[in-house]
Amino acid sequence: MFDNLSTSINWIYKGVGLIAILYIIYLGGIGFLFRLTLQPFKITFHDAKTKELDNTLLSFQLLRLYHGINVDNLHDKKMVSQAVKLGTLSSKDFRFLCFAPPIGKSKHGRAEMVIFIIAMILMFSFPVSLVHLNKNYRYDYATFTEANNKVLISNIDIYDPTTKKYLSKYQCKKNQAQQKQILKSACAYLISSDPDMREELNHAIVQNNTGLRASLYLMILTIFIWAMTLFIYPQYRHTNNTFIDFKNNSE
C-alpha cells in the first residue's frame, strides 16, 4: 500500500484557505472588491442616507488600504487626523498596519504580550511539525507501507529506513528469498514489467512529490506570516497605545 503526503496536505490547504477567506471577510475585503467590480456598471444606492453610509464605510476601507490607518468609528478617524497634524503620530507609525486590528480600542499591556508570545510559539511549531512529518518522505520516492513496516521506492532503487540501506533492482532479483516480506513486496513493484504496477508506482511518486512541494510552500508561507507578525505587532502595539494616550489626554 502506498502512502503519501497529498491527502494530509490537501486538508491543511483547505484549512488555511478557509482561514484566509474568513479573515478577508472580517477585514471587509469582500465588500470592497464587490464594490470595485460593480463600479463600472454604476450600480449604487439611491437612498441618500444609505449612500452616505456607504461612502463613509468606503472611506474607512480606503484609509486602511492607502495609509494603513484602521479605525472603526468616525470619532477615532477625526482623532487620528489630529494626532497626525500635531505630530503625535506620523505616516511611519502606520506602515504595514492595514491588516492589523483597529487601533484605539484598548491599550496592550503585559497580558497581550504574553498572548502574543504564546501565539508566536504555536505558529512557529507548525512548520517545525511539517519538517518532522517530511522526514519519512523523500523526493522522487513513493512511501510503501505493509503492516507496521515502511520502505521508500523510486524507479531506480528501494530505501529501507530501518537499516538505512538501498536495494537495487539487481539485488531485488538476486536475494529475493532472503529478504523480509515488505522488501519482497516493494521489489515486486521495482522490477515488475506489468504496466499497471509501473503506473501505480509512478502515480504514487508523483503524488508524493506534489505533497512535498505543497508542504514546502506551506512552510515558507507560515514562516513569512510568522516573521511579518513578529515585525508588525510591536509597531501596532506602539501606535495603538500612543493613540489611546493621545485620545485620553485630548478628552
PDB file of C-alpha atoms in Angstrom:
ATOM      1  CA  MET A   1       0.000   0.000   0.000  1.00  0.00           C
ATOM      2  CA  PHE A   2       1.363   3.395  -0.992  1.00  0.00           C
ATOM      3  CA  ASP A   3       1.254   6.329   1.396  1.00  0.00           C
ATOM      4  CA  ASN A   4       1.830   9.993   0.506  1.00  0.00           C
ATOM      5  CA  LEU A   5       1.538  13.500   1.888  1.00  0.00           C
ATOM      6  CA  SER A   6      -1.067  14.721  -0.582  1.00  0.00           C
ATOM      7  CA  THR A   7      -4.149  13.811   1.455  1.00  0.00           C
ATOM      8  CA  SER A   8      -2.896  15.440   4.667  1.00  0.00           C
ATOM      9  CA  ILE A   9      -1.534  18.487   2.843  1.00  0.00           C
ATOM     10  CA  ASN A  10      -4.798  18.963   0.930  1.00  0.00           C
ATOM     11  CA  TRP A  11      -6.706  19.141   4.217  1.00  0.00           C
ATOM     12  CA  ILE A  12      -4.185  21.643   5.570  1.00  0.00           C
ATOM     13  CA  TYR A  13      -4.509  23.743   2.399  1.00  0.00           C
ATOM     14  CA  LYS A  14      -8.309  23.733   2.747  1.00  0.00           C
ATOM     15  CA  GLY A  15      -7.981  24.831   6.363  1.00  0.00           C
ATOM     16  CA  VAL A  16      -5.549  27.625   5.501  1.00  0.00           C
ATOM     17  CA  GLY A  17      -7.766  28.717   2.599  1.00  0.00           C
ATOM     18  CA  LEU A  18     -10.833  28.830   4.852  1.00  0.00           C
ATOM     19  CA  ILE A  19      -8.969  30.887   7.455  1.00  0.00           C
ATOM     20  CA  ALA A  20      -7.768  33.294   4.728  1.00  0.00           C
ATOM     21  CA  ILE A  21     -11.309  33.721   3.350  1.00  0.00           C
ATOM     22  CA  LEU A  22     -12.775  34.306   6.824  1.00  0.00           C
ATOM     23  CA  TYR A  23     -10.030  36.840   7.588  1.00  0.00           C
ATOM     24  CA  ILE A  24     -10.703  38.713   4.337  1.00  0.00           C
ATOM     25  CA  ILE A  25     -14.411  38.791   5.201  1.00  0.00           C
ATOM     26  CA  TYR A  26     -13.524  40.015   8.713  1.00  0.00           C
ATOM     27  CA  LEU A  27     -11.458  42.835   7.211  1.00  0.00           C
ATOM     28  CA  GLY A  28     -14.301  43.804   4.894  1.00  0.00           C
ATOM     29  CA  GLY A  29     -12.260  42.997   1.811  1.00  0.00           C
ATOM     30  CA  ILE A  30     -15.045  41.054   0.089  1.00  0.00           C
ATOM     31  CA  GLY A  31     -17.356  44.067   0.172  1.00  0.00           C
ATOM     32  CA  PHE A  32     -14.593  46.332  -1.110  1.00  0.00           C
ATOM     33  CA  LEU A  33     -13.792  44.003  -4.026  1.00  0.00           C
ATOM     34  CA  PHE A  34     -17.502  43.597  -4.767  1.00  0.00           C
ATOM     35  CA  ARG A  35     -17.893  47.368  -4.893  1.00  0.00           C
ATOM     36  CA  LEU A  36     -14.944  47.724  -7.298  1.00  0.00           C
ATOM     37  CA  THR A  37     -16.459  45.019  -9.526  1.00  0.00           C
ATOM     38  CA  LEU A  38     -19.825  46.782  -9.709  1.00  0.00           C
ATOM     39  CA  GLN A  39     -18.389  50.294 -10.113  1.00  0.00           C
ATOM     40  CA  PRO A  40     -18.128  50.155 -13.960  1.00  0.00           C
ATOM     41  CA  PHE A  41     -21.838  49.283 -14.075  1.00  0.00           C
ATOM     42  CA  LYS A  42     -22.632  52.371 -11.947  1.00  0.00           C
ATOM     43  CA  ILE A  43     -24.691  50.288  -9.537  1.00  0.00           C
ATOM     44  CA  THR A  44     -25.167  52.326  -6.368  1.00  0.00           C
ATOM     45  CA  PHE A  45     -27.659  53.144  -3.637  1.00  0.00           C
ATOM     46  CA  HIS A  46     -30.420  55.626  -4.448  1.00  0.00           C
ATOM     47  CA  ASP A  47     -31.451  56.364  -0.872  1.00  0.00           C
ATOM     48  CA  ALA A  48     -29.460  59.407   0.340  1.00  0.00           C
ATOM     49  CA  LYS A  49     -28.828  58.130   3.878  1.00  0.00           C
ATOM     50  CA  THR A  50     -27.763  54.677   2.697  1.00  0.00           C
ATOM     51  CA  LYS A  51     -25.500  56.233   0.077  1.00  0.00           C
ATOM     52  CA  GLU A  52     -23.919  58.466   2.727  1.00  0.00           C
ATOM     53  CA  LEU A  53     -23.340  55.430   4.970  1.00  0.00           C
ATOM     54  CA  ASP A  54     -21.819  53.528   2.041  1.00  0.00           C
ATOM     55  CA  ASN A  55     -19.424  56.394   1.310  1.00  0.00           C
ATOM     56  CA  THR A  56     -18.465  56.609   4.989  1.00  0.00           C
ATOM     57  CA  LEU A  57     -17.688  52.891   5.175  1.00  0.00           C
ATOM     58  CA  LEU A  58     -15.731  53.116   1.922  1.00  0.00           C
ATOM     59  CA  SER A  59     -13.652  55.951   3.361  1.00  0.00           C
ATOM     60  CA  PHE A  60     -12.680  53.669   6.273  1.00  0.00           C
ATOM     61  CA  GLN A  61     -11.600  50.942   3.839  1.00  0.00           C
ATOM     62  CA  LEU A  62      -9.616  53.355   1.656  1.00  0.00           C
ATOM     63  CA  LEU A  63      -7.950  54.913   4.698  1.00  0.00           C
ATOM     64  CA  ARG A  64      -6.780  51.469   5.791  1.00  0.00           C
ATOM     65  CA  LEU A  65      -5.770  50.435   2.255  1.00  0.00           C
ATOM     66  CA  TYR A  66      -3.876  53.623   1.344  1.00  0.00           C
ATOM     67  CA  HIS A  67      -2.338  54.594   4.684  1.00  0.00           C
ATOM     68  CA  GLY A  68      -2.659  51.561   6.989  1.00  0.00           C
ATOM     69  CA  ILE A  69      -4.901  53.555   9.347  1.00  0.00           C
ATOM     70  CA  ASN A  70      -7.522  51.159  10.691  1.00  0.00           C
ATOM     71  CA  VAL A  71     -10.172  52.685  12.960  1.00  0.00           C
ATOM     72  CA  ASP A  72     -13.763  51.600  13.484  1.00  0.00           C
ATOM     73  CA  ASN A  73     -15.644  54.864  14.104  1.00  0.00           C
ATOM     74  CA  LEU A  74     -15.768  58.471  12.924  1.00  0.00           C
ATOM     75  CA  HIS A  75     -14.587  59.847  16.261  1.00  0.00           C
ATOM     76  CA  ASP A  76     -11.354  57.838  16.122  1.00  0.00           C
ATOM     77  CA  LYS A  77     -10.940  58.827  12.481  1.00  0.00           C
ATOM     78  CA  LYS A  78     -11.006  62.509  13.448  1.00  0.00           C
ATOM     79  CA  MET A  79      -8.711  61.901  16.424  1.00  0.00           C
ATOM     80  CA  VAL A  80      -6.137  60.138  14.213  1.00  0.00           C
ATOM     81  CA  SER A  81      -6.199  63.127  11.875  1.00  0.00           C
ATOM     82  CA  GLN A  82      -5.492  65.449  14.814  1.00  0.00           C
ATOM     83  CA  ALA A  83      -2.711  63.188  16.135  1.00  0.00           C
ATOM     84  CA  VAL A  84      -1.002  63.240  12.742  1.00  0.00           C
ATOM     85  CA  LYS A  85      -1.392  67.025  12.404  1.00  0.00           C
ATOM     86  CA  LEU A  86       0.106  67.586  15.861  1.00  0.00           C
ATOM     87  CA  GLY A  87       2.984  65.188  15.187  1.00  0.00           C
ATOM     88  CA  THR A  88       1.992  62.672  17.866  1.00  0.00           C
ATOM     89  CA  LEU A  89       1.702  60.061  15.121  1.00  0.00           C
ATOM     90  CA  SER A  90       3.292  60.007  11.674  1.00  0.00           C
ATOM     91  CA  SER A  91       2.906  58.008   8.480  1.00  0.00           C
ATOM     92  CA  LYS A  92       5.690  55.604   9.512  1.00  0.00           C
ATOM     93  CA  ASP A  93       3.626  54.585  12.561  1.00  0.00           C
ATOM     94  CA  PHE A  94       1.013  53.052  10.221  1.00  0.00           C
ATOM     95  CA  ARG A  95       3.290  51.128   7.868  1.00  0.00           C
ATOM     96  CA  PHE A  96       2.116  47.549   7.306  1.00  0.00           C
ATOM     97  CA  LEU A  97      -0.844  48.037   9.682  1.00  0.00           C
ATOM     98  CA  CYS A  98      -3.562  47.651   7.023  1.00  0.00           C
ATOM     99  CA  PHE A  99      -4.014  44.005   8.083  1.00  0.00           C
ATOM    100  CA  ALA A 100      -3.812  44.749  11.806  1.00  0.00           C
ATOM    101  CA  PRO A 101      -6.872  45.157  14.064  1.00  0.00           C
ATOM    102  CA  PRO A 102      -8.347  48.649  14.577  1.00  0.00           C
ATOM    103  CA  ILE A 103      -6.402  50.948  16.870  1.00  0.00           C
ATOM    104  CA  GLY A 104      -7.894  52.929  19.737  1.00  0.00           C
ATOM    105  CA  LYS A 105      -9.961  50.235  21.451  1.00  0.00           C
ATOM    106  CA  SER A 106      -7.805  49.282  24.440  1.00  0.00           C
ATOM    107  CA  LYS A 107      -4.176  49.544  25.487  1.00  0.00           C
ATOM    108  CA  HIS A 108      -1.979  46.489  25.129  1.00  0.00           C
ATOM    109  CA  GLY A 109      -0.137  45.551  28.300  1.00  0.00           C
ATOM    110  CA  ARG A 110       1.654  42.521  29.682  1.00  0.00           C
ATOM    111  CA  ALA A 111      -1.304  40.162  29.181  1.00  0.00           C
ATOM    112  CA  GLU A 112      -1.440  40.906  25.452  1.00  0.00           C
ATOM    113  CA  MET A 113       2.330  40.471  25.202  1.00  0.00           C
ATOM    114  CA  VAL A 114       2.095  37.035  26.837  1.00  0.00           C
ATOM    115  CA  ILE A 115      -0.676  36.045  24.401  1.00  0.00           C
ATOM    116  CA  PHE A 116       1.454  37.310  21.513  1.00  0.00           C
ATOM    117  CA  ILE A 117       4.483  35.265  22.618  1.00  0.00           C
ATOM    118  CA  ILE A 118       2.360  32.113  23.009  1.00  0.00           C
ATOM    119  CA  ALA A 119       0.815  32.689  19.565  1.00  0.00           C
ATOM    120  CA  MET A 120       4.279  33.087  18.025  1.00  0.00           C
ATOM    121  CA  ILE A 121       5.461  29.846  19.610  1.00  0.00           C
ATOM    122  CA  LEU A 122       2.377  27.965  18.398  1.00  0.00           C
ATOM    123  CA  MET A 123       2.676  29.424  14.900  1.00  0.00           C
ATOM    124  CA  PHE A 124       6.354  28.501  14.671  1.00  0.00           C
ATOM    125  CA  SER A 125       5.566  24.957  15.812  1.00  0.00           C
ATOM    126  CA  PHE A 126       3.535  24.401  12.619  1.00  0.00           C
ATOM    127  CA  PRO A 127       6.468  24.491  10.130  1.00  0.00           C
ATOM    128  CA  VAL A 128       8.547  22.532  12.654  1.00  0.00           C
ATOM    129  CA  SER A 129       5.858  19.819  12.697  1.00  0.00           C
ATOM    130  CA  LEU A 130       5.850  19.802   8.875  1.00  0.00           C
ATOM    131  CA  VAL A 131       9.611  19.252   8.870  1.00  0.00           C
ATOM    132  CA  HIS A 132       9.135  16.358  11.290  1.00  0.00           C
ATOM    133  CA  LEU A 133       6.368  14.928   9.084  1.00  0.00           C
ATOM    134  CA  ASN A 134       8.507  15.200   5.946  1.00  0.00           C
ATOM    135  CA  LYS A 135      11.330  13.178   7.481  1.00  0.00           C
ATOM    136  CA  ASN A 136       9.501   9.999   6.470  1.00  0.00           C
ATOM    137  CA  TYR A 137       9.288  11.039   2.805  1.00  0.00           C
ATOM    138  CA  ARG A 138      11.805  11.678   0.015  1.00  0.00           C
ATOM    139  CA  TYR A 139      11.506  13.436  -3.300  1.00  0.00           C
ATOM    140  CA  ASP A 140      11.136  11.059  -6.294  1.00  0.00           C
ATOM    141  CA  TYR A 141      10.274   8.196  -3.952  1.00  0.00           C
ATOM    142  CA  ALA A 142       6.933   6.596  -3.092  1.00  0.00           C
ATOM    143  CA  THR A 143       6.319   5.534   0.505  1.00  0.00           C
ATOM    144  CA  PHE A 144       5.231   1.893   0.638  1.00  0.00           C
ATOM    145  CA  THR A 145       3.706   0.517   3.851  1.00  0.00           C
ATOM    146  CA  GLU A 146       2.866  -3.022   4.874  1.00  0.00           C
ATOM    147  CA  ALA A 147       1.668  -3.866   8.385  1.00  0.00           C
ATOM    148  CA  ASN A 148       3.799  -1.571  10.580  1.00  0.00           C
ATOM    149  CA  ASN A 149       6.758  -1.512   8.196  1.00  0.00           C
ATOM    150  CA  LYS A 150       7.691   1.184   5.702  1.00  0.00           C
ATOM    151  CA  VAL A 151      10.128   1.485   2.780  1.00  0.00           C
ATOM    152  CA  LEU A 152      10.662   4.063   0.031  1.00  0.00           C
ATOM    153  CA  ILE A 153      10.535   3.054  -3.635  1.00  0.00           C
ATOM    154  CA  SER A 154      11.825   5.009  -6.631  1.00  0.00           C
ATOM    155  CA  ASN A 155      12.137   3.953 -10.258  1.00  0.00           C
ATOM    156  CA  ILE A 156      15.781   3.048  -9.560  1.00  0.00           C
ATOM    157  CA  ASP A 157      16.035   1.556  -6.087  1.00  0.00           C
ATOM    158  CA  ILE A 158      14.437   0.918  -2.686  1.00  0.00           C
ATOM    159  CA  TYR A 159      15.448   2.643   0.547  1.00  0.00           C
ATOM    160  CA  ASP A 160      14.901   0.866   3.864  1.00  0.00           C
ATOM    161  CA  PRO A 161      14.744   3.483   6.681  1.00  0.00           C
ATOM    162  CA  THR A 162      15.182   0.759   9.309  1.00  0.00           C
ATOM    163  CA  THR A 163      18.570  -0.423   8.061  1.00  0.00           C
ATOM    164  CA  LYS A 164      19.332   2.851   6.208  1.00  0.00           C
ATOM    165  CA  LYS A 165      20.382   0.814   3.173  1.00  0.00           C
ATOM    166  CA  TYR A 166      19.483   0.953  -0.519  1.00  0.00           C
ATOM    167  CA  LEU A 167      18.372  -2.038  -2.552  1.00  0.00           C
ATOM    168  CA  SER A 168      18.912  -2.002  -6.325  1.00  0.00           C
ATOM    169  CA  LYS A 169      16.958  -3.870  -8.992  1.00  0.00           C
ATOM    170  CA  TYR A 170      19.823  -6.335  -9.272  1.00  0.00           C
ATOM    171  CA  GLN A 171      19.743  -7.028  -5.524  1.00  0.00           C
ATOM    172  CA  CYS A 172      15.972  -7.458  -5.661  1.00  0.00           C
ATOM    173  CA  LYS A 173      16.311 -10.183  -8.272  1.00  0.00           C
ATOM    174  CA  LYS A 174      19.312 -11.858  -6.651  1.00  0.00           C
ATOM    175  CA  ASN A 175      18.325 -12.053  -2.964  1.00  0.00           C
ATOM    176  CA  GLN A 176      14.534 -12.359  -3.054  1.00  0.00           C
ATOM    177  CA  ALA A 177      14.407 -15.480  -0.868  1.00  0.00           C
ATOM    178  CA  GLN A 178      16.448 -13.847   1.919  1.00  0.00           C
ATOM    179  CA  GLN A 179      14.516 -10.577   2.075  1.00  0.00           C
ATOM    180  CA  LYS A 180      11.873  -9.628   4.629  1.00  0.00           C
ATOM    181  CA  GLN A 181       8.292  -9.541   3.408  1.00  0.00           C
ATOM    182  CA  ILE A 182       7.959  -5.777   2.874  1.00  0.00           C
ATOM    183  CA  LEU A 183      11.101  -5.738   0.709  1.00  0.00           C
ATOM    184  CA  LYS A 184       9.747  -8.626  -1.357  1.00  0.00           C
ATOM    185  CA  SER A 185       6.513  -6.682  -1.934  1.00  0.00           C
ATOM    186  CA  ALA A 186       8.427  -3.484  -2.755  1.00  0.00           C
ATOM    187  CA  CYS A 187      10.765  -5.352  -5.109  1.00  0.00           C
ATOM    188  CA  ALA A 188       7.733  -6.640  -6.975  1.00  0.00           C
ATOM    189  CA  TYR A 189       6.928  -3.031  -7.947  1.00  0.00           C
ATOM    190  CA  LEU A 190      10.542  -2.113  -8.707  1.00  0.00           C
ATOM    191  CA  ILE A 191      11.354  -4.999 -11.072  1.00  0.00           C
ATOM    192  CA  SER A 192       7.872  -5.555 -12.476  1.00  0.00           C
ATOM    193  CA  SER A 193       7.253  -5.181 -16.202  1.00  0.00           C
ATOM    194  CA  ASP A 194       3.489  -5.105 -15.643  1.00  0.00           C
ATOM    195  CA  PRO A 195       2.235  -1.718 -16.936  1.00  0.00           C
ATOM    196  CA  ASP A 196      -0.428  -1.457 -14.221  1.00  0.00           C
ATOM    197  CA  MET A 197       2.100  -1.896 -11.415  1.00  0.00           C
ATOM    198  CA  ARG A 198       4.502   0.552 -13.082  1.00  0.00           C
ATOM    199  CA  GLU A 199       1.706   3.085 -13.455  1.00  0.00           C
ATOM    200  CA  GLU A 200       0.700   2.632  -9.801  1.00  0.00           C
ATOM    201  CA  LEU A 201       4.298   3.234  -8.685  1.00  0.00           C
ATOM    202  CA  ASN A 202       4.743   6.289 -10.920  1.00  0.00           C
ATOM    203  CA  HIS A 203       1.433   7.741  -9.732  1.00  0.00           C
ATOM    204  CA  ALA A 204       2.468   7.267  -6.092  1.00  0.00           C
ATOM    205  CA  ILE A 205       5.806   9.009  -6.782  1.00  0.00           C
ATOM    206  CA  VAL A 206       4.041  11.957  -8.452  1.00  0.00           C
ATOM    207  CA  GLN A 207       1.601  12.240  -5.536  1.00  0.00           C
ATOM    208  CA  ASN A 208       4.467  12.123  -3.061  1.00  0.00           C
ATOM    209  CA  ASN A 209       6.381  14.862  -4.926  1.00  0.00           C
ATOM    210  CA  THR A 210       3.242  17.008  -5.061  1.00  0.00           C
ATOM    211  CA  GLY A 211       2.753  16.633  -1.322  1.00  0.00           C
ATOM    212  CA  LEU A 212       6.382  17.502  -0.566  1.00  0.00           C
ATOM    213  CA  ARG A 213       6.240  20.634  -2.741  1.00  0.00           C
ATOM    214  CA  ALA A 214       2.949  21.669  -1.155  1.00  0.00           C
ATOM    215  CA  SER A 215       4.337  21.207   2.356  1.00  0.00           C
ATOM    216  CA  LEU A 216       7.388  23.293   1.395  1.00  0.00           C
ATOM    217  CA  TYR A 217       5.132  26.114   0.154  1.00  0.00           C
ATOM    218  CA  LEU A 218       3.132  25.920   3.391  1.00  0.00           C
ATOM    219  CA  MET A 219       6.306  26.122   5.463  1.00  0.00           C
ATOM    220  CA  ILE A 220       7.507  29.176   3.523  1.00  0.00           C
ATOM    221  CA  LEU A 221       4.083  30.846   3.819  1.00  0.00           C
ATOM    222  CA  THR A 222       3.831  30.144   7.547  1.00  0.00           C
ATOM    223  CA  ILE A 223       7.357  31.387   8.249  1.00  0.00           C
ATOM    224  CA  PHE A 224       6.632  34.528   6.190  1.00  0.00           C
ATOM    225  CA  ILE A 225       3.417  35.229   8.145  1.00  0.00           C
ATOM    226  CA  TRP A 226       5.243  34.483  11.398  1.00  0.00           C
ATOM    227  CA  ALA A 227       8.052  36.904  10.520  1.00  0.00           C
ATOM    228  CA  MET A 228       5.612  39.624   9.407  1.00  0.00           C
ATOM    229  CA  THR A 229       3.569  39.243  12.601  1.00  0.00           C
ATOM    230  CA  LEU A 230       6.743  39.374  14.678  1.00  0.00           C
ATOM    231  CA  PHE A 231       7.674  42.600  12.872  1.00  0.00           C
ATOM    232  CA  ILE A 232       4.216  44.233  12.772  1.00  0.00           C
ATOM    233  CA  TYR A 233       2.900  43.613  16.297  1.00  0.00           C
ATOM    234  CA  PRO A 234       5.455  45.809  18.149  1.00  0.00           C
ATOM    235  CA  GLN A 235       4.633  48.619  15.717  1.00  0.00           C
ATOM    236  CA  TYR A 236       0.886  48.061  16.181  1.00  0.00           C
ATOM    237  CA  ARG A 237       1.305  47.980  19.958  1.00  0.00           C
ATOM    238  CA  HIS A 238       3.260  51.255  19.951  1.00  0.00           C
ATOM    239  CA  THR A 239       0.845  53.028  17.566  1.00  0.00           C
ATOM    240  CA  ASN A 240      -2.257  51.780  19.382  1.00  0.00           C
ATOM    241  CA  ASN A 241      -1.017  52.723  22.857  1.00  0.00           C
ATOM    242  CA  THR A 242       0.260  56.117  21.679  1.00  0.00           C
ATOM    243  CA  PHE A 243      -3.106  56.855  20.052  1.00  0.00           C
ATOM    244  CA  ILE A 244      -5.065  55.847  23.164  1.00  0.00           C
ATOM    245  CA  ASP A 245      -2.870  58.078  25.342  1.00  0.00           C
ATOM    246  CA  PHE A 246      -3.474  60.919  22.873  1.00  0.00           C
ATOM    247  CA  LYS A 247      -7.245  60.361  22.999  1.00  0.00           C
ATOM    248  CA  ASN A 248      -7.299  60.242  26.796  1.00  0.00           C
ATOM    249  CA  ASN A 249      -5.286  63.464  27.062  1.00  0.00           C
ATOM    250  CA  SER A 250      -7.476  65.217  24.472  1.00  0.00           C
ATOM    251  CA  GLU A 251     -10.821  64.350  26.030  1.00  0.00           C
TER     252      GLU A 251
END
